[in-house]
Coordinates of N, CA and C in Angstrom, one line a residue:
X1 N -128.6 -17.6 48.4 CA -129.7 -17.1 47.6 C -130.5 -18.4 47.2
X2 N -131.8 -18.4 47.6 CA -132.7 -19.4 47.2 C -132.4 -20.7 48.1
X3 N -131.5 -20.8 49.2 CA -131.6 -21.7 49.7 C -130.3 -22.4 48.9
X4 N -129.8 -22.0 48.0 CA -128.4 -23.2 47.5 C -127.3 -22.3 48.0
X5 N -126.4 -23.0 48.5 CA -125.2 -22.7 48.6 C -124.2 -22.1 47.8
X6 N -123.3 -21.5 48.1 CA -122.6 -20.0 47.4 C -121.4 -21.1 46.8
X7 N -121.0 -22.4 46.9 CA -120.9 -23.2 46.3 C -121.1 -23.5 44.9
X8 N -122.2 -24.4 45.1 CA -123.3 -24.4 44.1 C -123.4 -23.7 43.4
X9 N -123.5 -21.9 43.1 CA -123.4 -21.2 42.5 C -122.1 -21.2 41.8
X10 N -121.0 -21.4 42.4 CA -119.9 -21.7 41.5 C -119.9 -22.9 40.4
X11 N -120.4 -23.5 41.0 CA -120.6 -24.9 40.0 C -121.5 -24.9 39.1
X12 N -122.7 -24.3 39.3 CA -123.3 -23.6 37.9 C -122.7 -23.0 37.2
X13 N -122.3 -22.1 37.6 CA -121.8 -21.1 37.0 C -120.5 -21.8 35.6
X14 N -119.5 -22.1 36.8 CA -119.0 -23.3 35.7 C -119.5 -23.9 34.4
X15 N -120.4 -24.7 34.9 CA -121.3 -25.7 33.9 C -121.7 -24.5 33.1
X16 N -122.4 -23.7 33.1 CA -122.3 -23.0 31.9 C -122.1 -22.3 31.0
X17 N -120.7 -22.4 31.6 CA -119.4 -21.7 31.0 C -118.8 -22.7 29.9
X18 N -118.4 -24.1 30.6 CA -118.0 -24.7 29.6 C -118.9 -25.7 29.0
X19 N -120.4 -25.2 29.3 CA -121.4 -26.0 28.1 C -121.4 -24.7 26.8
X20 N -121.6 -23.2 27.3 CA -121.6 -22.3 26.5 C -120.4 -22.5 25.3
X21 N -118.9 -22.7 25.7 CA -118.2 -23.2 25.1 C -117.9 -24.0 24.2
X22 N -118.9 -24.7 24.0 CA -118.9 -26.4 22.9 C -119.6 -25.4 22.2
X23 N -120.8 -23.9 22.2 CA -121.5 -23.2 21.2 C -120.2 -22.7 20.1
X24 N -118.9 -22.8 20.6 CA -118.2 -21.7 19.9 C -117.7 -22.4 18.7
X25 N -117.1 -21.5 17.8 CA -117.1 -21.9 16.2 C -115.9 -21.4 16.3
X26 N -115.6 -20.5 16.9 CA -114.1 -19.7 17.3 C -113.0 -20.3 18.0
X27 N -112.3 -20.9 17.9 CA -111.3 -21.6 18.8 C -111.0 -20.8 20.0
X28 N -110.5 -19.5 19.3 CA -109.9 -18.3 20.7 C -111.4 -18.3 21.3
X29 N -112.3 -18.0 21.1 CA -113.5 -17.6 21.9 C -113.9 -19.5 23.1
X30 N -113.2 -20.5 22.0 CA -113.9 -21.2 22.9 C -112.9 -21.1 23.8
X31 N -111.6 -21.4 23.4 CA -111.1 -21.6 24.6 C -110.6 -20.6 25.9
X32 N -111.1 -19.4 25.5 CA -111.1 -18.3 26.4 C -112.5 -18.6 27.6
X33 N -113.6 -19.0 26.8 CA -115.1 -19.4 28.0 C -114.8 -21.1 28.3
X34 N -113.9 -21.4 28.3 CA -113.6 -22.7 28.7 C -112.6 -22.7 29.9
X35 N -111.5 -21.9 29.5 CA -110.7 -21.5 31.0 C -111.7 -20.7 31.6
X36 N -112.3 -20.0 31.4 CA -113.0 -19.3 32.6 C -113.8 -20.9 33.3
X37 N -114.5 -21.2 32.8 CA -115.6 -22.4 33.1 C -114.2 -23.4 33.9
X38 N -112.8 -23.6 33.6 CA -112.0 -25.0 34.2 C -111.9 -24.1 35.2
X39 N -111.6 -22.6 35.4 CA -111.0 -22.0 36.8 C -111.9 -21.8 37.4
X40 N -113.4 -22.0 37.5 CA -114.6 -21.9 38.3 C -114.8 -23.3 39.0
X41 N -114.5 -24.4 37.9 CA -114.7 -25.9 38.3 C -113.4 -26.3 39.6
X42 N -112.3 -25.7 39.2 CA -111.3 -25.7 39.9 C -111.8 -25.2 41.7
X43 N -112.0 -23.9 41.3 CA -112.2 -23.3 42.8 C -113.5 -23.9 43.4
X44 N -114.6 -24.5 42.7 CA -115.4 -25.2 43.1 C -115.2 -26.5 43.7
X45 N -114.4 -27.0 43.0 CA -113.7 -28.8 43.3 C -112.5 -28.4 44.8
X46 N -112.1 -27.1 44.8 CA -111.4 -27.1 46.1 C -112.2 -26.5 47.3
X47 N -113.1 -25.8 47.2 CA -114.0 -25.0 48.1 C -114.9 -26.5 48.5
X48 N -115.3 -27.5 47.7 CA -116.5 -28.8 48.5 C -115.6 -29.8 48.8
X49 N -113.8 -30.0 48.3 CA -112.9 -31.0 49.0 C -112.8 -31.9 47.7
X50 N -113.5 -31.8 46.3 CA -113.1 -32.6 45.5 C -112.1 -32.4 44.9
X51 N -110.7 -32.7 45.2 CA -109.6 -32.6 45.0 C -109.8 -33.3 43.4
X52 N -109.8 -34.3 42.9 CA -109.6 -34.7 41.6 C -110.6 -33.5 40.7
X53 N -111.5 -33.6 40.4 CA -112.3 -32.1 40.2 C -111.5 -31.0 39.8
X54 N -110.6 -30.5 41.3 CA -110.0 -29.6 41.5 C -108.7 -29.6 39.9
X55 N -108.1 -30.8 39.9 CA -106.9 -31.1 39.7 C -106.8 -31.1 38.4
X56 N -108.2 -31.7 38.2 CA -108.4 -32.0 36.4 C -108.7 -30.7 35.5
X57 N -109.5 -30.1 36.5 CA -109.7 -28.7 35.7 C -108.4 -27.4 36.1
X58 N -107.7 -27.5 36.8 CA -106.5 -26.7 36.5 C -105.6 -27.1 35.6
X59 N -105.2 -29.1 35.1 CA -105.3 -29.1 34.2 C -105.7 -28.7 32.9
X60 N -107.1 -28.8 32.7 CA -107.5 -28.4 31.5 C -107.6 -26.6 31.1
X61 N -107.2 -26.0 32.5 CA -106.9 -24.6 32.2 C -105.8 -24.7 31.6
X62 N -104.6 -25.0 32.0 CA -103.2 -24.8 31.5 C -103.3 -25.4 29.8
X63 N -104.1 -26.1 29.7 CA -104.1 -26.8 28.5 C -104.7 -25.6 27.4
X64 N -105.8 -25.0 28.3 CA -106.3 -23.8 27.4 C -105.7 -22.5 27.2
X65 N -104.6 -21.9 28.0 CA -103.9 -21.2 28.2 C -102.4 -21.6 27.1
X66 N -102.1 -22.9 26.6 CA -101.2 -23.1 26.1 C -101.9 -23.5 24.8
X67 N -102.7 -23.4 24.4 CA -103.9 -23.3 22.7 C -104.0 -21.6 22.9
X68 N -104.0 -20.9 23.3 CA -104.6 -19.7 23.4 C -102.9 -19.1 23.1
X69 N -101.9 -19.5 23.8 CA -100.5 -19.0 23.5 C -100.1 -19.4 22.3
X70 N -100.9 -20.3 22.1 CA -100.4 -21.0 20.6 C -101.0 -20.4 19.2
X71 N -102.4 -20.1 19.3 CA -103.2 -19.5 18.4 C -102.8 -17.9 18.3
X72 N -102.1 -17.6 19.5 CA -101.4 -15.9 19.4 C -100.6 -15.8 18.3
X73 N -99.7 -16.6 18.4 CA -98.0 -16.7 18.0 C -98.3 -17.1 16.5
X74 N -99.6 -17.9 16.6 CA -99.8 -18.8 15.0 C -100.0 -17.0 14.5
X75 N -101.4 -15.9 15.1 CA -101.9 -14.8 14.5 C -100.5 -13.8 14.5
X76 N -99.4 -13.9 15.0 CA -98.5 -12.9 14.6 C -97.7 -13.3 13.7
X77 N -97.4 -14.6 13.4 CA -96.8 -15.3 12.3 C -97.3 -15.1 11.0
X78 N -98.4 -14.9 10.9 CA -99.6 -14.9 9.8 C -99.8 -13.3 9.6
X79 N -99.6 -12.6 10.6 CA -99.4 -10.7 10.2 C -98.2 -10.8 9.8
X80 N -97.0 -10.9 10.2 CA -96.1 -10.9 9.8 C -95.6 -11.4 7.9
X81 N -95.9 -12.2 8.1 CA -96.4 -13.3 6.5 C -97.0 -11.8 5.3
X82 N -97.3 -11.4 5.8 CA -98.2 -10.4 5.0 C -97.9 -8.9 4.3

């Protein structure tokens, strides 16, 4: 579409996922549009061959995935509390 590569559209896509994410005031919200944004960077860094790209952002998924398991556990601790 438009001449850029279906690529490229991943990589936008990305980039605005985890610029949208710095908007968040919500921890769960950010770091929910932040994995989405590292698993787009991810499949984008392996789909053009930039393996470090790739590596860093499946990193930083698991990182958000394990805040996101963590902020659960903190919200049933804090129901429970109650």
């Amino acid at each position: 579409m438009f001449g850029i590569p279906a690529s490229e559209w991943v990589g936008y896509a990305a980039s605005v996922f985890v610029g949208t994410s710095l908007l968040m005031s919500d921890m769960s919200r950010l770091r929910i549009i932040n994995l989405i944004g590292c698993i787009l960077f991810a499949i984008y860094g392996l789909w053009i061959g930039a393996y470090p790209v790739a590596i860093m952002n499946i990193f930083g998924a698991g990182v958000n995935v394990w805040h996101l398991l963590r902020l659960a556990r903190e919200r049933r601790v804090n129901a429970q509390a109650r």
